[in-house]
C-alpha positions as a Python dict, from the first residue, in 0.01 Angstrom:
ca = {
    (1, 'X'): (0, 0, 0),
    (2, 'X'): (-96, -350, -96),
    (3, 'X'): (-242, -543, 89),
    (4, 'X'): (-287, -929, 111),
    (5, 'X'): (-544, -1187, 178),
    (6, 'X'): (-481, -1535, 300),
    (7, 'X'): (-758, -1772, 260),
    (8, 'X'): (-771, -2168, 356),
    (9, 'X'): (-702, -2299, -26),
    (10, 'X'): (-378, -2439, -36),
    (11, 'X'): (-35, -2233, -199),
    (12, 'X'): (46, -2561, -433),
    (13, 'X'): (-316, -2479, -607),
    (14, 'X'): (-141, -2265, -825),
    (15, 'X'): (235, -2395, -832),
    (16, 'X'): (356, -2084, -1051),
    (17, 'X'): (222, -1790, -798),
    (18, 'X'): (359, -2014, -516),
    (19, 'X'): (716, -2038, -693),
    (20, 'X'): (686, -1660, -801),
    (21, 'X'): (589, -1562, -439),
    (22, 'X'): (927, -1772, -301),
    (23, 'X'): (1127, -1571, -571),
    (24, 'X'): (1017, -1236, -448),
    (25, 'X'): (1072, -1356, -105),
    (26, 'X'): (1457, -1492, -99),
    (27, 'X'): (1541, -1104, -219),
    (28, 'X'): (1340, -956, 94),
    (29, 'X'): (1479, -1229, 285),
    (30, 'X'): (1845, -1160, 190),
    (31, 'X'): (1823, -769, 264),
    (32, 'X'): (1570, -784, 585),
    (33, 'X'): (1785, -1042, 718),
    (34, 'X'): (2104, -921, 732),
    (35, 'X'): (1944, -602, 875),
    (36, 'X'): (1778, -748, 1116),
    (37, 'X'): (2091, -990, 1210),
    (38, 'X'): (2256, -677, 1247),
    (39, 'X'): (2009, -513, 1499),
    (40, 'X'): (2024, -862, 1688),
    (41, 'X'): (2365, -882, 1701),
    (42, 'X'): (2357, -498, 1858),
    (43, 'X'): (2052, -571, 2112),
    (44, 'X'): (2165, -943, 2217),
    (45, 'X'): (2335, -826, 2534),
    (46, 'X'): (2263, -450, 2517),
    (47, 'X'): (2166, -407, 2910),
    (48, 'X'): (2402, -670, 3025),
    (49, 'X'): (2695, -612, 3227),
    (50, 'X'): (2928, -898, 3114),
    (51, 'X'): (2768, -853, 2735),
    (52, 'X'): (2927, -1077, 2536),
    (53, 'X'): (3104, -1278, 2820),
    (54, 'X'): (2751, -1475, 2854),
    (55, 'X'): (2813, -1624, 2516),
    (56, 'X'): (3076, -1826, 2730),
    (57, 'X'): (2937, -1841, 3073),
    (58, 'X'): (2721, -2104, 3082),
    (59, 'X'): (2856, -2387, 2859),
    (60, 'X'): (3194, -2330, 3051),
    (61, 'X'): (3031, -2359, 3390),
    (62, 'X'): (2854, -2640, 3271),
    (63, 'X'): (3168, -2801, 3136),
    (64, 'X'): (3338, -2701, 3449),
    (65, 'X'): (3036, -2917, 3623),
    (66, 'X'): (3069, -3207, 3441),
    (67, 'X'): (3441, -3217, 3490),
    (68, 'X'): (3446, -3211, 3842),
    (69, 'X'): (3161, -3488, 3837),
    (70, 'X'): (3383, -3697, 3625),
    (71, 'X'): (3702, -3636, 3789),
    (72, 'X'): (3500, -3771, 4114),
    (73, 'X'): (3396, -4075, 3961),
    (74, 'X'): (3023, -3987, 4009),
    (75, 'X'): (3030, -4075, 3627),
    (76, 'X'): (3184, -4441, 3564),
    (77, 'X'): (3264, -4515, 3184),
    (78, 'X'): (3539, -4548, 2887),
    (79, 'X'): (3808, -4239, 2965),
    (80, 'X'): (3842, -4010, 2652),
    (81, 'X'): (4175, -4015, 2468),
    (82, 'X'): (4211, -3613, 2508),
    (83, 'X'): (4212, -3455, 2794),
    (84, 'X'): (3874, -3483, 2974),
    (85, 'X'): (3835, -3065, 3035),
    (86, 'X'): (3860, -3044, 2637),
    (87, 'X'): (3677, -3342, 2568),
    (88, 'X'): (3353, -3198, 2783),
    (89, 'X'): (3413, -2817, 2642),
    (90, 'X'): (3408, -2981, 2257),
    (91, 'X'): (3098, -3121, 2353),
    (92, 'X'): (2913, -2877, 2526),
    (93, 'X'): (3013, -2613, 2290),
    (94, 'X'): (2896, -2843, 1985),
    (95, 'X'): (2555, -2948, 2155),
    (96, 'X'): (2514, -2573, 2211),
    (97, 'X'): (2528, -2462, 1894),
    (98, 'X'): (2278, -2778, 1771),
    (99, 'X'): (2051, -2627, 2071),
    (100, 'X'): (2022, -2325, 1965),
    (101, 'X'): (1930, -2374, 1615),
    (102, 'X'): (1675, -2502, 1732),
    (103, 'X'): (1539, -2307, 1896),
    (104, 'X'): (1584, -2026, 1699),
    (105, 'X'): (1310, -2026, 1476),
    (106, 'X'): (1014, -2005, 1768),
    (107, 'X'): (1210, -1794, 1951),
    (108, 'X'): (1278, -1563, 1658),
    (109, 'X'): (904, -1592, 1489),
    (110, 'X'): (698, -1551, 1847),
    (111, 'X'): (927, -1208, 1954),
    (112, 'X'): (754, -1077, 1666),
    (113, 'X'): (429, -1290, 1682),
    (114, 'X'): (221, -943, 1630),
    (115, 'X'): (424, -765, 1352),
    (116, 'X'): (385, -1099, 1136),
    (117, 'X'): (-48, -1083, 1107),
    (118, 'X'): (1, -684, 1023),
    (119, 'X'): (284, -638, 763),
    (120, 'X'): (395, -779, 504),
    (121, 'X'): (776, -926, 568),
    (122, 'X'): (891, -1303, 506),
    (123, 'X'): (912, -1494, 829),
    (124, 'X'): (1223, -1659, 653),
    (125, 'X'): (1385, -1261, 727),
    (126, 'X'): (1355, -1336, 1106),
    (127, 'X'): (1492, -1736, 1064),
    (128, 'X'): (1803, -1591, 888),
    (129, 'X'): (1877, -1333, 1112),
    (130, 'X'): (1821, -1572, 1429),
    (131, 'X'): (2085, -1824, 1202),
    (132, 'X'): (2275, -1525, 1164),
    (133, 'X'): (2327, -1470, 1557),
    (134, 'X'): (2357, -1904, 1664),
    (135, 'X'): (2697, -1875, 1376),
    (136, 'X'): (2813, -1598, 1556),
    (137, 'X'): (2790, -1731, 1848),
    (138, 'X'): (2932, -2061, 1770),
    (139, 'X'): (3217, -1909, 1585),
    (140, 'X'): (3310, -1724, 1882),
    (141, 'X'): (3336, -2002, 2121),
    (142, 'X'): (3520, -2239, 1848),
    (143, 'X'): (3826, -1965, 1855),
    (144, 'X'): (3785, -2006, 2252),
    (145, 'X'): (3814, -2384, 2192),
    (146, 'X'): (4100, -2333, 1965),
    (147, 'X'): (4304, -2151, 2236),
    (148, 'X'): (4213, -2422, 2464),
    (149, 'X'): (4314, -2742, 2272),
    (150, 'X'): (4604, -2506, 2228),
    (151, 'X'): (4677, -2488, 2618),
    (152, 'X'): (4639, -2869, 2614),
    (153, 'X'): (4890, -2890, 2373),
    (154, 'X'): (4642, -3109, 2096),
    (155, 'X'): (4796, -3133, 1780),
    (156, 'X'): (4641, -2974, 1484),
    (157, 'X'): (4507, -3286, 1235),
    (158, 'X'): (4369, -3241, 840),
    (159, 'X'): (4101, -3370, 961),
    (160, 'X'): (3990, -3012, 1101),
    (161, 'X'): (3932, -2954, 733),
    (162, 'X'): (3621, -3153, 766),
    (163, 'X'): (3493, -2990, 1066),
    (164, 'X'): (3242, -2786, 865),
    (165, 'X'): (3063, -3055, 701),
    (166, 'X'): (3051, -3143, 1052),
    (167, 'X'): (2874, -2823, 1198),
    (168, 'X'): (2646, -2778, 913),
    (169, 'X'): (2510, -3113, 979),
    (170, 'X'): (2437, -3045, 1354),
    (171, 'X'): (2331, -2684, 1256),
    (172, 'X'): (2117, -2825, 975),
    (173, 'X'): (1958, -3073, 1153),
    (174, 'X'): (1859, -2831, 1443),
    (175, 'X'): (1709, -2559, 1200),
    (176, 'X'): (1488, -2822, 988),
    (177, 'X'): (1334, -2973, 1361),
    (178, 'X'): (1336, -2588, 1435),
    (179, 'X'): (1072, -2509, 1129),
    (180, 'X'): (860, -2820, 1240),
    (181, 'X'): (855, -2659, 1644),
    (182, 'X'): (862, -2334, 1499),
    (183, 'X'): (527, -2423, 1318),
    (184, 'X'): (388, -2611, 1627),
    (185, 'X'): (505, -2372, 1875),
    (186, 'X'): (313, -2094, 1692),
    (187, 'X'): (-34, -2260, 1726),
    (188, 'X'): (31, -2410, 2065),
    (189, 'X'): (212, -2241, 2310),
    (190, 'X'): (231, -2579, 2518),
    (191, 'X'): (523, -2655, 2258),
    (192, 'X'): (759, -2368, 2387),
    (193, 'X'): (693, -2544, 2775),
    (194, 'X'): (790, -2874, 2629),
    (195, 'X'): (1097, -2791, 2447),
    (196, 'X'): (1297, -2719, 2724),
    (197, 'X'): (1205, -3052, 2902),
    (198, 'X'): (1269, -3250, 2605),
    (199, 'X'): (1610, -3089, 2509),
    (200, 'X'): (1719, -3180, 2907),
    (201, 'X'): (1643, -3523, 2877),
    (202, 'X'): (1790, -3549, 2498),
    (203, 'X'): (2128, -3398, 2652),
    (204, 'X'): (2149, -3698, 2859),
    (205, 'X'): (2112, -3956, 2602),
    (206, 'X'): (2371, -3756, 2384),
    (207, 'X'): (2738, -3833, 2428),
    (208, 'X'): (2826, -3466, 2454),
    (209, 'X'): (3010, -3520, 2830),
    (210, 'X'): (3105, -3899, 2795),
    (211, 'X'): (3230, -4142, 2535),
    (212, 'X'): (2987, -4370, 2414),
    (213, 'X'): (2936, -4727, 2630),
    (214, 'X'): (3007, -4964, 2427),
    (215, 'X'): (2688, -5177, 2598),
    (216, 'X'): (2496, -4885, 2525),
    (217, 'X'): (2643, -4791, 2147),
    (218, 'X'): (2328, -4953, 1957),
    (219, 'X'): (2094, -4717, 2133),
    (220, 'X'): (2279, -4433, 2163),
    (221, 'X'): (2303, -4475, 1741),
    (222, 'X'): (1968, -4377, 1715),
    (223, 'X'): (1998, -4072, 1844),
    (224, 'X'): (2055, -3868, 1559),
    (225, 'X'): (2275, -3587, 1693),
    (226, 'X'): (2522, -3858, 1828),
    (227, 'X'): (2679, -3943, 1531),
    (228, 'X'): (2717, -3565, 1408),
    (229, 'X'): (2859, -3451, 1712),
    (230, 'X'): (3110, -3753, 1872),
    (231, 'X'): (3216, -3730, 1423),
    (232, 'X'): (3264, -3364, 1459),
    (233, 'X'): (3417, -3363, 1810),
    (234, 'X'): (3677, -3646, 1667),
    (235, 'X'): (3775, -3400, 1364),
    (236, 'X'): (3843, -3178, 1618),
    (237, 'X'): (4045, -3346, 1843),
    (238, 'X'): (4188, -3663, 1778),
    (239, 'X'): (4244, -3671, 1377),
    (240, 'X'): (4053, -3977, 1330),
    (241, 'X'): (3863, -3923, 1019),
    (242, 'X'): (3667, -4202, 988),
    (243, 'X'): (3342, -4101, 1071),
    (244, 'X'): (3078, -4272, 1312),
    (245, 'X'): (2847, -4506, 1164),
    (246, 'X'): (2544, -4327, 1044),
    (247, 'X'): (2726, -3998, 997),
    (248, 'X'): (2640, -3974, 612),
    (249, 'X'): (2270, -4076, 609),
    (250, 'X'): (2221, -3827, 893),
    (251, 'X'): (2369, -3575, 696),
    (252, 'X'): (2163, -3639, 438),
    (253, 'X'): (1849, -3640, 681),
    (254, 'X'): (1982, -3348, 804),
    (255, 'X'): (1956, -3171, 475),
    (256, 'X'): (1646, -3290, 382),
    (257, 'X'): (1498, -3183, 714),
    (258, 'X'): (1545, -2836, 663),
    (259, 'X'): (1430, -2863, 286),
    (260, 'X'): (1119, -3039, 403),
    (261, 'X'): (1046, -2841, 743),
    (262, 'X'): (1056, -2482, 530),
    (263, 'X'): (830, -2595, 302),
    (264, 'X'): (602, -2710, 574),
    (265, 'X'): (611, -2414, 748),
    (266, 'X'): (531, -2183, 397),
    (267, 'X'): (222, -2407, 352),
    (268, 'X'): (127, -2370, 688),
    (269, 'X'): (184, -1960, 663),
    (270, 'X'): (-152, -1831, 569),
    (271, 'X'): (-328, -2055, 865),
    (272, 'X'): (-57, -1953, 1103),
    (273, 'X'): (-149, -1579, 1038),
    (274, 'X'): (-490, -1640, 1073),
    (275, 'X'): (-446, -1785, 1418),
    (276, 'X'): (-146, -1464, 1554),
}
């Protein structure tokens, strides 16, 4: 068996072991992963009733909420051009998947906080397999959408072509502030209790169940989800492919973000073990 010491001297000391240990890594990564994705996929609603039903559940009765809030004028603002049901799903489904990206990686690293100190398997395995399950998910509730805008009679647009670009953006974005919590949440378990407060109030200054007030646009700009999901949503629905301002140098953060948060997080690996 070999074993492995981690001591406080930092991995970029010696650049070549640290690229050599990455390289051994992504193939352990690869075949863990997709194992462990697997077993995820199996467990995820093993001793549930509904089982997969509760990938739909709540975002629908949420949507169904908001709806009913809207259609009772309890929330005054710009009407969307689509049907307001659809427009509210779109978002909700969109936001959902953004949500949980991010939290995947904390959730995914602390349900095996005490395997990770005692053998010997990359913590990326357990990110990708966590990634693994939020696609799924999301995938599944897009082909729900699809029968929806369907029902509602929305026109199918080329634009739909670019709704990729538009989920990897709010998926990337989610899983590079996931490595930074991820790496946070590890040492301080007051991180886990402040998430969910944090992603309640960031839901209401996102436009994922109104259109954007046009008194309000400037600030709701710097909110970086807002641009990758009203872009995304508008692929979706309406065809208009022009993309909201600050769409590509989110993107760009976005991509950067998860570049940048792994590499954190590897760094911070051998102190991270010696605090589990």
């Amino acid at each position: 068996m070999r074993e492995i010491i981690y001591n406080s001297s930092s991995p970029l000391a010696d650049p070549h072991a640290f690229g050599q240990a990455i390289g051994d890594d992504v193939r352990a990564v690869l075949r863990v992963g997709r194992q462990l994705f697997v077993r995820n996929l199996r467990v995820q609603y093993r001793q549930s009733v509904l089982g997969y039903l509760w990938l739909l559940a709540p975002p629908l009765f949420l949507a169904l909420t908001w709806t009913l809030l809207s259609k009772a004028n309890l929330l005054q603002g710009k009407q969307p051009t689509v049907p307001l049901p659809l427009f509210v799903l779109t978002g909700i489904f969109l936001w959902q998947g953004f949500v949980e990206m991010l939290n995947s990686p904390l959730q995914q690293l602390t349900a095996v906080r005490a395997t990770l100190a005692k053998v010997r398997v990359p913590h990326e395995a357990f990110v990708v397999a966590g990634m693994g399950v939020v696609v799924f998910n999301l995938l599944v509730r897009l082909l729900v959408l699809g029968v929806v805008m369907w029902w509602y009679d929305v026109g199918w647009h080329l634009t739909l072509l670019w709704v990729p670009l538009g989920l990897a953006g709010l998926l990337g974005l989610g899983l590079g502030l996931g490595w930074v919590i991820a790496l946070l949440g590890l040492l301080y378990s007051d991180v886990a209790n402040a998430l969910g407060l944090l992603i309640n109030m960031w839901f209401l200054i996102t436009p994922v169940v109104y259109v954007v007030p046009t008194r309000y646009a400037s600030v709701l700009s710097l909110n970086p989800v807002t641009p990758l999901l009203t872009t995304t949503r508008n692929w979706l629905l309406t065809g208009q492919l022009q993309p909201t301002p600050g769409f590509w140098p989110v993107v760009g953060l976005a991509g950067a973000s998860v570049l940048l948060g792994w590499l954190a997080y590897r760094l911070a690996q051998p102190h991270l073990i010696a605090r589990l």
